[in-house]
Each structure stands twice: as structure tokens, then as C-alpha cells.
Amino acid sequence: MNQLIGNQPESDQGAIEASFPGEYKNFAPIGRGSYAKVYRAETEKGELVAIKVIDLKNMQKEIIPYMQNEMKLLSESDNRNVIKLFKSNQNSQKLILILEYCYLDVEFMVKRFYKGKLPDELVLIILRQLANGLSYLHRNKIIHRDLKLENFAVQLSQEDQNALQTRNDISVFERATYKLIDLGLAKKLGDLQSQTSTWAGTELNMAPEILNEQKYSFQADMYSLGVCLYYMLVGKYPYFDPTNRTPLQDLIKKENADLNQIANLQLRELIRKMLKFDPKQRLSFQELYQHEFFKYREGDLSNPIDLELNQNQVIYSGKIEESILDYEEKQFKSIIQQENEGNFQNEKQLYQDDPNKYSGFEIKTQPQITLQDEGQAKQFSEPDVKNIFPTSKFDPQKKQNDQIMQLYHIRNQYIAILKLAEYLEQIIPLVKKSKLDFITMESKFSMYIEYLKMVAKQLFIKLQQRFQFFQQSLGSYDRFQLLKKQVENEDHPKLLQVQVREGDAQGWMSWLSKNVMKKIQCEPYDSANFNQQYQQTNIELYKELLKMLQDTFFKYQDDSDPKLKRIKCLLYLSMINTARSRVLFQVELQNVDYKAEELLLTKARDEPDLLSEKVTAILTQFNLLYN
């Protein structure tokens, strides 16, 4: 059980300073384990990192060879949902690891901030990110084998950390990045069909084939993922006998977990398939990726995880291209060649204010050391342990991810605006044949539509120019190329015919009473007035939509009218996208899983009351005022 560190850390700080002179400052102890202590520190540029100091002198020498697996895998990681090892240093007594800093883990998040279980929306966001991290490991033929909530780290921006601390704003978890940590029990297999048989993992999360000491493969990760999802939604394990009278594998075999406690029918059915006793009947990763939760639809708002998910799923389809195999061979030929069945005690990133963070029930097993393993361990029996760990350098200037996010942010701006224009176009013919029609409605809404499309076109031009600007630094990245292809194939045809007008509006638009629309301007995107103008227009449009919505309550006595219901839905959807596009102009680089947002919005698309709640939620979340 981990606790907050209370001892003096001078010796560890001295070792860190000797290994990385002048690189880190402002140390703060955040956790400890059997052989290691963890500190939060800052780089010279103020970036946070986690520094793990491992005591090799007092560590069992048999464990050291197994640490090599985790360290090499982490140093090679190039996926946003797998923790990254920046660099390491080792002497005869200590191993020092510089890792990505994560604020807390999902187990603590569930207990501290959500009273034991998470809302469906957040579980969906976490699922998509965990699947992305897992598929990355599987792509490189690595099975994790120890999936549990405490091995899912939560990375928050500094702004969101402050919001959580000062206002207890739990909406930050919807924008968090979730990362797989602790690869101490991970194992590299020959291919996706290979099997292993070692009994290793955390028992309550363990697949039945591991519990029964049978051969198993990547489907074991699917079962453990199902256990994690169940726990997040229900607040307890699907199978657990506190009296210990019934063996866990017997409980699992009955497949009688109480799934009715999961309200979302899609999640319920998904988890039911994940928790199948027989791995052949269990949901496969290929089937998981084909689920509605992972499908991308043209015109959806998106972020980098959409492209990564789309790219990673190819490994489960049996259509791995030669180029991918060649890439894997080059990139991962240095990762463990020999059989490794080891365990290294995972060190959790503790929440700094709570010494009682990990008080939950846990059973963790270590694989037995074979004669072959003992032979490998002998080389580490001397006090002067060889440096077997990577020494890759952390480059704080590496901004590829930020640049990718900039591209996504611009695209999401014009996608939200185009969605808004699309809903307005659907409203016009319906309102013209209803009691809500007024003489200037069609011309006014037509003008808004024209303006929105011009703004979208300007942003599209901006994105194209950014693609050219980032070509040199990002051109070799798959995410960059996939996004560029997506923009050209999906967005360019929509905006090809849009003409951008600048200057005063002429003719039929000039008589409108709204000041902001008397002179319709769509200045170049880098104009100082561009954002301000859009904010003004956005507010005016929202007020128009709200007024029309209010009219529905006065002019229609019968709420059951299907035409009225459709008009209300379109008005609410327009208001949602009006607010959403305003947020995208106000807030830079929102790390929101828009796919999850779109899926949840789709469920409410034909229900005015639910859509009304969505409007209220987005206004509250981002403190938007339309007075």
C-alpha cells in the first residue's frame, strides 16, 4: 500500500542532480513503493515531470531483469495513451527514471470525485482512449496483462489542474488524457495469434484463462478491460465473493454479473460480451473497433484520437500492410528478444493532498522465476549493476503534438460552423409552413447561412496554409497525413463553391435592423476584427434562435405536433452548435473527445427535452452568456 512520503529526500535529490545536473527543480514527494520513491519536479522551462528513483541496492536481484521490459517499452512508446519515459540514468545503487507527469489515476478519480462510479459519458471517453493505447501495444505484439483502474493515469493541463483544485470542477476529466502505465507485467509475443501461459496479473481483474493456468493471448486484455468498465460504471467488481468461499474462476464461469445496473444499453451489451468466460466467444478487438462508439462519420467534430483509432484498428482486420510490418521491425527490433515473465511493483502517481488514497482491496501476483530466468538474473548479482536501461533524451522543444492539436482545432471550428449552417438550412422550409413564420425569417436566416459558410471557408484556407507551414516538421507523421487526406476528401468539396465576400453588404441585406448584420464582413482570418465580429454575430444569431423557440410555446397549444417537435429539435441543435462554435473561437486547443460528444448528442437528436439539457450543460460548462 502506498503512502505519501514523509522522509527527507536529500539523497535522492542528490542522485538526480548528479545524473541530470541543473535540469530539474522544485522537487515534491508524491509517492513511494517497495523499492522506489516518486517525485514531482519541474524542468528548466517549467514543465512538470515525474521522477522515479528506484533503490537497486535493496531490490531483489531477480526482479531487475524484468524491469528491463517495462523501461524499454516505455522509452519506445509513441502513443498519447501510453505513458512516456523521457530518459533514465543508472549507477550501482539507484535507477532514475524521468516520466510524463500525470496528476492522478482513474481509481482515485472514481473514489475521490465521483463517489465510486462514473457517468456514462466519461466512461465512453476513457474507453476510447484505453482502446487506443491497447491497440498500440497490440500492434507491437505486446499484451499488457495488468489492466486495472490504478494503471490508468490521468493527465490534466495546468489550467485544468487549477480548476479542479480551486473549484472542484470535475468537467476537466472530460478533457483529460488517459494513459496506460505500469508495463512491468507486459509481454511481447511473436504475433497476434501467439499464446503464453504464465499466471500473472491482478486477480480480480484477471481473465479466467489466466486464473485457470491455461494458455492465453490478447483476448485476456479484453476481459480485463471489461472488468474495468464494469467497475467504473457500477462501482464494484463484476465477480467477488468477500467470504472467499467460492473460487473466483467459478463465479466468472456462471456469467451472472448484474449488468442491469448499467443504464446505457449499448455499454451494457458491450461489457456482457467482454466478460465472456470462453475467450473464443468473447468480444474481439476487431469487433470492438466496429462498434458504434468507434465509428467515424463524415462531418463529426474530432481530435487526434479519432485518426489514431482509425489507424490502429487495421491490426485487428488481418490486413496489415507490408510497410507497417517493416516499420515495426525497424522501430521495435531492440525491444526484448528473450522470454520475459517479470513483474515490477508499479508506482502510482499519488494525489498530493490525500495520504489515504489507496485503501482499496488488491491482490497482485508475481510470475514465478524459471530456471532460465534465474540464469538471466545471475548477471545482476554483483553490486555494480550494468546499465541496461535506455538513455534517450527528453526534448522540451518537441511540439509536434501541439501543432497537430492546432490543426484539429481549426478544423473543428469550421466543422461546427458548417453544422450550424446545415441546421439553419433545415429550419427555413419547416418554419415557412408553420405558425412561426414571419416576413423576414427566410432572408435573415439565409444571410446568416451565407455568413457562416464564408467564415468556414476562411478557416479552411487558414488550415490549408497551416498544413504547408507544418509540412516540414509533421510531414512524416501518420496523423498529419491522415488528417490532411480527411480534410481534402471530406471538407474541400463542401467549401469549394463558397465565395468569400469582403466589405459592405449590398442590396437586399442592407435593410436589416440588426446592427451587426448591416455590414456583413468576412475579413481574412488573421484580421484583428475577425474573432470579435464572429462573437457579435454568434450572439445575435443565438438570440434569434431563442426568440423563435420561445414563440413555439406561445403559438402552439399542442406539444404533440410532430412538425413542432422537429422544429424544436432543430432549434436546440442550432443553439448547441452556436454555443459550441463560440467556445471554439474563445478557447484554444480544447482537448475534448468530440466523437464521444457526438455519439451522446445523437441519442438525444429527436428529443427536445434532452437537447434542452444539452444546451444548458454547454452554457454552464463554459460560462457562456447570451444576454
XYZ file of C-alpha atoms in Angstrom:
627
model
C 0.000 0.000 0.000
C 1.434 3.350 -0.979
C 1.601 6.351 1.292
C 2.757 9.930 0.974
C 6.449 10.236 1.600
C 7.365 11.774 4.917
C 11.113 11.194 4.989
C 13.861 13.551 3.856
C 14.589 13.182 0.141
C 18.042 14.828 0.070
C 19.904 11.673 -1.010
C 17.506 11.079 -3.876
C 17.705 14.701 -4.940
C 21.478 14.456 -4.837
C 21.373 11.418 -7.108
C 19.003 13.209 -9.514
C 21.230 16.286 -9.556
C 24.339 14.163 -10.170
C 22.628 12.327 -13.042
C 20.962 15.381 -14.602
C 22.829 18.461 -13.310
C 20.704 21.600 -13.268
C 17.834 20.092 -15.291
C 15.169 19.758 -12.581
C 13.991 21.841 -9.635
C 11.136 22.261 -7.129
C 11.007 18.626 -6.048
C 7.928 17.404 -4.192
C 7.431 13.817 -2.950
C 4.207 12.300 -4.278
C 4.505 8.560 -3.713
C 6.528 5.570 -2.634
C 6.573 1.821 -3.057
C 8.645 -1.162 -2.002
C 11.742 -0.156 -3.930
C 11.064 3.318 -5.260
C 10.102 6.866 -4.429
C 8.339 9.212 -6.818
C 8.803 12.966 -7.008
C 7.134 15.712 -8.960
C 9.644 18.186 -10.412
C 9.923 20.988 -12.943
C 12.209 21.302 -15.922
C 14.138 24.484 -16.575
C 11.212 25.607 -18.747
C 8.645 24.919 -16.012
C 7.253 21.670 -17.464
C 6.211 19.067 -14.913
C 7.728 15.593 -14.899
C 7.542 12.602 -12.570
C 10.895 11.285 -11.348
C 11.010 7.732 -10.059
C 14.074 6.834 -8.002
C 14.500 3.066 -7.655
C 16.713 1.565 -4.955
C 18.695 -1.143 -6.738
C 20.836 -1.913 -3.695
C 17.925 -3.248 -1.642
C 15.932 -4.668 -4.533
C 15.717 -8.384 -5.114
C 18.230 -9.056 -7.868
C 15.789 -11.457 -9.524
C 13.417 -8.582 -10.227
C 15.934 -6.374 -12.015
C 15.898 -8.273 -15.342
C 12.127 -7.870 -15.549
C 12.368 -4.113 -15.168
C 14.196 -4.038 -18.495
C 10.962 -4.947 -20.252
C 8.978 -2.037 -18.863
C 11.753 0.513 -19.329
C 12.410 -0.339 -22.959
C 8.733 -0.453 -23.833
C 8.123 2.934 -22.233
C 11.125 4.520 -23.934
C 9.852 3.323 -27.324
C 6.268 4.447 -26.726
C 4.896 6.874 -29.297
C 1.216 6.890 -28.400
C -0.691 9.547 -26.468
C -2.411 6.869 -24.391
C 0.703 5.024 -23.211
C 2.932 6.690 -20.594
C 6.203 8.011 -21.994
C 9.672 7.539 -20.497
C 11.759 10.585 -21.427
C 15.146 9.400 -20.178
C 16.874 7.422 -17.470
C 20.181 7.071 -15.661
C 21.625 4.276 -13.551
C 24.523 3.700 -11.189
C 25.321 0.813 -8.842
C 22.743 1.930 -6.261
C 19.942 3.839 -7.964
C 17.968 3.874 -11.180
C 16.385 7.226 -12.018
C 13.511 7.443 -14.493
C 12.127 10.689 -15.918
C 8.491 10.078 -16.887
C 5.461 12.002 -18.070
C 3.726 13.588 -15.111
C 0.153 12.543 -14.507
C -1.933 14.193 -11.833
C -3.709 11.091 -10.511
C -5.084 7.753 -11.661
C -8.606 6.600 -12.526
C -9.028 4.528 -9.363
C -8.502 7.585 -7.183
C -10.531 9.778 -9.547
C -13.517 7.438 -9.186
C -13.319 7.320 -5.389
C -12.470 10.955 -4.690
C -14.502 12.873 -7.250
C -17.376 10.607 -8.308
C -18.374 8.714 -5.153
C -17.469 5.327 -6.566
C -18.783 5.296 -10.146
C -18.523 7.372 -13.293
C -21.178 8.781 -15.658
C -21.649 7.017 -18.998
C -20.251 9.977 -20.921
C -16.916 9.886 -19.115
C -16.619 6.085 -19.329
C -17.043 6.328 -23.095
C -14.254 8.918 -23.321
C -11.936 6.730 -21.214
C -12.826 3.579 -23.178
C -11.872 5.151 -26.500
C -8.516 6.272 -25.147
C -7.701 2.969 -23.431
C -8.582 1.084 -26.612
C -6.222 3.379 -28.489
C -3.363 2.671 -26.078
C -4.046 -1.065 -26.093
C -4.181 -1.284 -29.875
C -0.824 0.484 -29.985
C 0.658 -2.155 -27.674
C -1.011 -4.971 -29.622
C 0.256 -3.519 -32.875
C 3.717 -4.034 -31.432
C 2.720 -7.549 -30.252
C 2.646 -6.569 -26.572
C -0.017 -7.883 -24.188
C -0.481 -5.688 -21.083
C -1.844 -8.320 -18.645
C -2.419 -5.944 -15.732
C -5.278 -3.674 -16.760
C -6.885 -2.080 -13.705
C -8.054 1.391 -12.741
C -4.881 2.309 -10.866
C -2.877 1.572 -14.025
C -4.833 4.188 -15.985
C -3.158 7.541 -15.365
C -4.982 10.863 -15.778
C -3.058 13.704 -17.381
C -4.511 17.205 -16.978
C -3.379 20.551 -18.333
C -2.148 23.044 -15.754
C -5.301 25.107 -16.292
C -7.498 22.086 -15.600
C -5.442 21.108 -12.549
C -6.075 24.577 -11.142
C -9.801 24.345 -11.951
C -10.009 21.004 -10.155
C -8.136 22.237 -7.099
C -9.779 25.635 -6.713
C -13.336 24.989 -7.950
C -13.615 21.205 -7.791
C -14.522 21.412 -11.492
C -14.843 17.746 -12.463
C -15.626 18.633 -16.080
C -11.830 18.710 -16.544
C -11.882 14.906 -16.680
C -13.784 15.086 -19.968
C -10.747 16.854 -21.472
C -8.087 14.729 -19.764
C -5.700 12.362 -21.495
C -5.813 8.820 -20.127
C -2.632 6.757 -20.285
C -1.741 3.127 -19.706
C 1.025 2.827 -17.126
C 2.942 0.008 -15.433
C 4.123 -2.318 -18.188
C 6.015 -4.450 -15.671
C 3.821 -7.453 -16.451
C 3.558 -6.734 -20.171
C 4.897 -9.400 -22.506
C 5.989 -9.243 -26.133
C 4.595 -12.138 -28.174
C 5.554 -13.345 -31.626
C 2.310 -12.209 -33.303
C -1.403 -11.656 -32.629
C -2.025 -15.425 -32.646
C 0.780 -16.288 -30.196
C -0.001 -17.511 -26.687
C 1.647 -17.599 -23.295
C 0.735 -19.387 -20.071
C 2.272 -17.616 -17.063
C -0.092 -16.820 -14.185
C 0.463 -13.085 -13.765
C -1.660 -10.034 -13.087
C -4.110 -8.701 -10.515
C -6.514 -11.459 -9.581
C -9.856 -9.638 -9.516
C -9.135 -8.186 -12.965
C -7.641 -11.356 -14.391
C -9.107 -13.266 -17.333
C -10.421 -16.746 -16.449
C -7.943 -18.471 -18.759
C -5.088 -16.965 -16.726
C -6.743 -17.920 -13.432
C -7.101 -21.484 -14.709
C -3.445 -21.553 -15.788
C -4.367 -22.161 -19.424
C -2.687 -20.682 -22.483
C -3.943 -17.214 -23.359
C -3.330 -14.321 -25.719
C -4.568 -10.771 -26.360
C -8.181 -11.682 -25.549
C -7.102 -11.673 -21.895
C -6.697 -7.895 -22.156
C -10.257 -7.654 -23.474
C -11.658 -9.426 -20.393
C -9.676 -7.175 -18.013
C -10.868 -4.112 -19.940
C -14.459 -5.306 -19.438
C -13.869 -5.643 -15.690
C -12.522 -2.086 -15.594
C -15.514 -0.685 -17.487
C -17.931 -2.531 -15.209
C -16.193 -1.163 -12.109
C -16.242 2.408 -13.456
C -19.983 2.213 -14.171
C -21.194 0.154 -11.207
C -18.632 0.884 -8.501
C -17.649 -2.715 -7.757
C -16.175 -5.792 -9.394
C -18.487 -7.952 -11.516
C -17.422 -11.083 -9.589
C -16.232 -11.002 -5.997
C -17.033 -13.173 -3.003
C -15.964 -11.350 0.192
C -16.259 -14.618 2.144
C -13.759 -16.334 -0.188
C -15.930 -19.457 -0.165
C -16.389 -19.577 -3.937
C -13.298 -19.545 -6.170
C -13.194 -16.539 -8.472
C -12.998 -18.692 -11.614
C -16.235 -20.469 -10.598
C -18.020 -17.124 -10.198
C -16.777 -15.977 -13.589
C -17.882 -19.194 -15.291
C -21.525 -18.567 -14.310
C -21.506 -15.251 -16.248
C -24.162 -13.830 -13.934
C -22.756 -10.362 -13.239
C -25.525 -7.851 -12.501
C -25.428 -5.949 -15.783
C -28.824 -4.339 -15.149
C -27.018 -1.773 -13.016
C -25.582 -0.346 -16.261
C -28.232 2.024 -17.597
C -26.753 2.581 -21.058
C -27.927 -0.386 -23.138
C -25.046 -0.155 -25.614
C -22.443 -0.158 -22.845
C -24.284 -2.960 -21.068
C -24.242 -5.224 -24.120
C -20.628 -4.356 -24.891
C -19.466 -5.320 -21.381
C -21.560 -8.505 -21.424
C -19.618 -9.636 -24.490
C -16.301 -8.599 -22.946
C -16.887 -10.710 -19.839
C -17.479 -13.996 -21.646
C -15.785 -16.911 -19.888
C -14.732 -18.546 -23.154
C -12.191 -16.322 -24.972
C -13.496 -17.651 -28.310
C -16.963 -16.292 -27.509
C -15.607 -13.074 -26.035
C -15.785 -9.792 -27.937
C -12.710 -9.434 -30.137
C -10.769 -6.223 -30.543
C -11.776 -6.152 -34.198
C -15.455 -6.256 -33.138
C -14.808 -3.565 -30.536
C -13.479 -1.226 -33.212
C -16.534 -1.892 -35.364
C -18.831 -0.745 -32.562
C -20.789 2.490 -32.895
C -18.573 4.039 -30.208
C -15.583 3.931 -32.540
C -17.108 4.632 -35.944
C -16.247 7.917 -37.550
C -18.959 9.697 -39.531
C -18.276 12.369 -42.098
C -18.705 15.810 -40.614
C -18.140 14.804 -36.985
C -16.033 17.083 -34.849
C -12.837 15.270 -33.991
C -9.481 15.296 -32.265
C -6.249 13.330 -32.826
C -7.534 10.197 -31.124
C -10.013 9.639 -33.986
C -7.226 9.278 -36.510
C -5.115 7.145 -34.182
C -8.045 4.814 -33.544
C -8.706 4.596 -37.261
C -5.042 3.840 -37.926
C -4.606 1.332 -35.104
C -7.667 -0.786 -35.856
C -6.078 -2.141 -39.050
C -4.057 -4.620 -36.960
C -7.231 -6.473 -35.963
C -8.584 -6.690 -39.501
C -5.938 -9.068 -40.787
C -4.909 -6.517 -43.420
C -1.588 -5.381 -42.033
C 0.358 -3.868 -44.875
C 3.974 -4.762 -45.564
C 5.018 -1.203 -44.864
C 3.593 -1.444 -41.350
C 5.412 -4.705 -40.722
C 8.649 -3.175 -41.981
C 8.098 -0.174 -39.736
C 7.551 -2.385 -36.713
C 10.647 -4.402 -37.488
C 12.794 -1.276 -37.636
C 11.255 0.520 -34.682
C 10.919 -2.332 -32.230
C 13.760 -4.741 -33.027
C 15.513 -3.509 -29.870
C 12.580 -4.427 -27.600
C 13.104 -7.557 -25.511
C 14.137 -10.559 -27.608
C 14.116 -13.158 -24.848
C 11.111 -14.519 -22.946
C 10.197 -12.192 -20.104
C 7.652 -13.052 -17.498
C 8.524 -10.491 -14.855
C 6.851 -8.139 -12.509
C 7.973 -4.797 -11.252
C 5.956 -3.233 -8.420
C 4.047 -0.395 -10.029
C 4.408 3.033 -8.514
C 1.247 5.112 -8.634
C 1.165 8.839 -9.241
C -0.415 9.823 -5.928
C -2.758 12.728 -5.462
C -0.679 15.030 -3.340
C -3.337 16.001 -0.798
C -4.642 12.592 0.290
C -2.441 10.167 2.272
C -5.205 7.555 2.282
C -5.549 7.344 -1.456
C -5.001 3.621 -1.886
C -7.021 1.847 0.763
C -8.867 -0.462 -1.625
C -8.694 -4.247 -1.935
C -5.927 -5.506 -4.203
C -4.430 -8.898 -4.983
C -1.347 -8.740 -7.180
C 0.593 -11.802 -8.224
C 4.138 -12.106 -9.464
C 5.174 -14.677 -12.040
C 7.339 -17.489 -10.827
C 11.005 -17.367 -11.805
C 12.011 -20.286 -14.010
C 15.465 -21.849 -14.181
C 16.028 -19.956 -17.390
C 15.051 -16.737 -15.650
C 17.429 -17.498 -12.773
C 20.226 -17.881 -15.243
C 19.427 -14.477 -16.695
C 19.338 -12.980 -13.217
C 22.823 -14.155 -12.247
C 24.476 -11.460 -14.304
C 22.940 -8.882 -11.931
C 24.166 -10.491 -8.718
C 27.184 -8.187 -8.463
C 26.771 -4.811 -6.687
C 27.853 -2.934 -9.827
C 24.756 -3.490 -11.966
C 25.243 -2.906 -15.687
C 23.303 -0.049 -17.216
C 20.683 -1.954 -19.190
C 18.206 0.910 -19.444
C 17.642 3.436 -22.228
C 19.170 6.890 -22.016
C 17.027 8.707 -24.556
C 16.867 12.474 -24.110
C 13.700 14.409 -23.377
C 13.443 17.331 -25.762
C 11.172 20.020 -24.263
C 11.120 21.779 -27.653
C 9.294 18.907 -29.287
C 5.914 20.445 -30.134
C 4.532 18.074 -32.736
C 1.541 17.202 -30.615
C 0.682 20.864 -30.034
C 0.944 21.516 -33.750
C -1.376 18.600 -34.532
C -3.845 19.959 -31.978
C -3.729 23.370 -33.667
C -4.757 21.761 -36.946
C -7.598 19.867 -35.281
C -8.775 22.985 -33.506
C -9.080 24.958 -36.756
C -10.918 22.087 -38.430
C -13.322 21.734 -35.523
C -14.055 25.449 -35.737
C -15.321 25.273 -39.285
C -16.982 21.859 -38.835
C -19.110 23.285 -36.003
C -19.935 26.337 -38.126
C -20.906 24.193 -41.136
C -23.135 22.048 -38.895
C -24.807 25.209 -37.663
C -25.395 26.405 -41.238
C -26.812 22.976 -42.130
C -29.348 23.092 -39.285
C -30.415 26.618 -40.242
C -30.984 25.448 -43.810
C -33.264 22.675 -42.486
C -35.192 25.120 -40.292
C -36.209 27.551 -43.069
C -38.646 25.337 -45.059
C -40.204 23.898 -41.875
C -40.831 27.293 -40.291
C -42.226 28.720 -43.547
C -45.079 26.211 -43.323
C -45.716 26.704 -39.610
C -47.301 29.219 -37.258
C -43.808 30.610 -36.526
C -43.263 32.178 -39.952
C -42.544 35.908 -40.108
C -41.846 38.071 -43.107
C -38.082 38.485 -42.733
C -37.306 34.980 -41.451
C -36.107 33.428 -44.701
C -33.953 36.366 -45.806
C -32.451 36.816 -42.342
C -31.582 33.143 -41.885
C -30.269 32.934 -45.451
C -27.907 35.775 -44.656
C -26.666 34.030 -41.513
C -26.084 30.867 -43.552
C -24.082 32.777 -46.156
C -22.000 34.444 -43.458
C -21.296 31.166 -41.654
C -20.156 29.472 -44.847
C -17.828 32.357 -45.631
C -16.286 32.136 -42.159
C -15.888 28.376 -42.616
C -14.179 28.958 -45.973
C -11.729 31.416 -44.425
C -10.863 28.932 -41.699
C -10.458 26.199 -44.302
C -7.971 28.405 -46.169
C -6.180 29.015 -42.879
C -5.927 25.269 -42.269
C -4.528 24.645 -45.737
C -1.846 27.243 -45.120
C -1.030 25.651 -41.743
C -0.624 22.304 -43.472
C 2.023 23.865 -45.715
C 3.695 25.580 -42.760
C 3.893 22.367 -40.688
C 4.793 20.107 -43.601
C 8.481 20.104 -42.734
C 8.046 19.278 -39.040
C 4.993 16.994 -39.301
C 5.106 15.632 -42.837
C 6.392 12.207 -41.772
C 3.695 11.707 -39.121
C 0.787 9.431 -39.973
C -1.667 11.562 -38.013
C -0.696 14.609 -40.070
C -1.082 12.792 -43.382
C -4.384 11.172 -42.385
C -5.847 14.475 -41.231
C -4.711 16.182 -44.416
C -6.328 13.460 -46.514
C -9.531 13.684 -44.483
C -9.725 17.449 -44.961
C -9.170 17.207 -48.706
C -11.668 14.375 -49.250
C -14.465 15.490 -46.906
C -14.224 19.231 -46.384
C -12.858 20.619 -49.627
C -15.881 19.531 -51.742
C -18.255 21.237 -49.300
C -16.398 24.542 -49.364
C -15.268 24.584 -52.971
C -18.233 26.653 -54.193
C -18.267 29.119 -51.282
C -17.221 32.626 -52.297
C -15.767 34.930 -49.659
C -17.067 38.498 -49.903
C -15.440 41.330 -48.027
C -16.688 44.826 -47.300
C -20.201 46.251 -47.139
C -23.260 44.171 -47.833
C -25.302 45.391 -50.748
C -28.899 45.234 -51.928
C -31.373 43.001 -50.149
C -29.287 42.572 -46.998
C -28.679 46.242 -46.198
C -32.137 46.969 -44.763
C -31.891 44.529 -41.836
C -32.393 46.113 -38.447
C -29.680 44.192 -36.613
C -26.623 46.449 -36.499
C -24.127 43.632 -36.523
C -25.561 42.349 -39.820
C -25.980 45.689 -41.635
C -22.396 45.364 -42.854
C -21.537 41.756 -43.387
C -17.812 41.330 -43.465
C -15.710 38.221 -43.643
C -12.252 39.636 -43.281
C -9.147 37.474 -43.552
C -8.757 35.111 -40.613
C -5.708 36.973 -39.274
C -7.624 40.249 -39.028
C -7.846 41.686 -35.514
C -11.587 42.144 -36.041
C -12.311 38.638 -37.278
C -12.875 36.896 -33.929
C -14.693 39.889 -32.455
C -17.034 40.038 -35.436
C -17.825 36.355 -35.169
C -18.548 36.700 -31.443
C -21.036 39.508 -32.147
C -22.746 37.593 -34.939
C -22.835 34.464 -32.836
C -24.633 36.267 -30.015
C -27.158 37.844 -32.371
C -27.917 34.510 -34.017
C -28.388 32.758 -30.670
C -30.895 35.420 -29.622
C -32.826 34.917 -32.866
C -32.971 31.166 -32.253
C -34.014 31.641 -28.651
C -36.794 34.053 -29.637
C -38.131 31.586 -32.187
C -38.009 28.818 -29.594
C -39.960 30.950 -27.140
C -42.555 31.605 -29.851
C -43.192 27.866 -30.115
C -44.572 27.849 -26.577
C -46.949 30.727 -27.303
C -48.170 29.841 -30.803
C -48.593 26.085 -30.390
C -51.078 24.701 -27.896
C -50.479 21.057 -28.841
C -46.999 19.844 -27.886
C -47.561 16.527 -29.669
C -47.458 18.092 -33.146
C -44.621 16.178 -34.947
C -43.709 19.246 -37.025
C -43.335 21.307 -33.849
C -41.177 18.609 -32.295
C -38.879 18.613 -35.318
C -38.622 22.414 -35.322
C -37.769 22.428 -31.621
C -35.079 19.795 -32.127
C -33.504 21.766 -34.972
C -33.607 24.965 -32.932
C -31.912 23.264 -29.981
C -29.315 21.653 -32.256
C -28.640 25.052 -33.800
C -28.269 26.615 -30.352
C -25.868 23.845 -29.306
C -23.672 24.427 -32.340
C -23.907 28.197 -31.968
C -22.584 27.860 -28.421
C -20.048 25.200 -29.400
C -18.607 27.312 -32.234
C -18.359 30.277 -29.891
C -16.369 28.156 -27.436
C -14.052 27.070 -30.236
C -13.336 30.726 -31.019
C -12.809 31.664 -27.376
C -10.790 28.749 -26.006
C -7.604 27.485 -27.615
C -6.932 23.798 -28.201
C -9.784 22.212 -26.271
C -8.740 18.595 -25.702
C -12.293 17.297 -25.969
C -13.211 13.889 -27.338
C -15.707 15.228 -29.848
C -16.552 11.750 -31.110
C -17.898 10.806 -27.677
C -19.731 14.138 -27.579
C -21.324 13.488 -30.988
C -22.404 9.967 -30.006
C -24.133 11.220 -26.895
C -25.745 14.068 -28.831
C -27.020 11.609 -31.437
C -29.005 9.758 -28.758
C -30.889 12.973 -27.955
C -31.253 14.241 -31.526
C -35.017 13.672 -31.685
C -35.869 14.512 -28.075
C -36.392 18.247 -27.415
C -36.217 17.902 -23.631
C -32.884 16.076 -23.751
C -31.495 18.570 -26.233
C -32.603 21.390 -23.952
C -30.460 19.841 -21.193
C -27.512 19.698 -23.598
C -27.877 23.424 -24.298
C -27.935 24.223 -20.590
C -24.919 21.965 -19.961
C -22.681 23.638 -22.540
C -23.679 27.155 -21.430
C -22.921 26.247 -17.811
C -19.686 24.395 -18.545
C -18.122 27.295 -20.447
C -19.872 30.170 -18.637
C -21.446 31.458 -21.851
C -23.832 34.385 -21.550
C -26.261 35.395 -24.295
C -27.912 38.368 -22.595
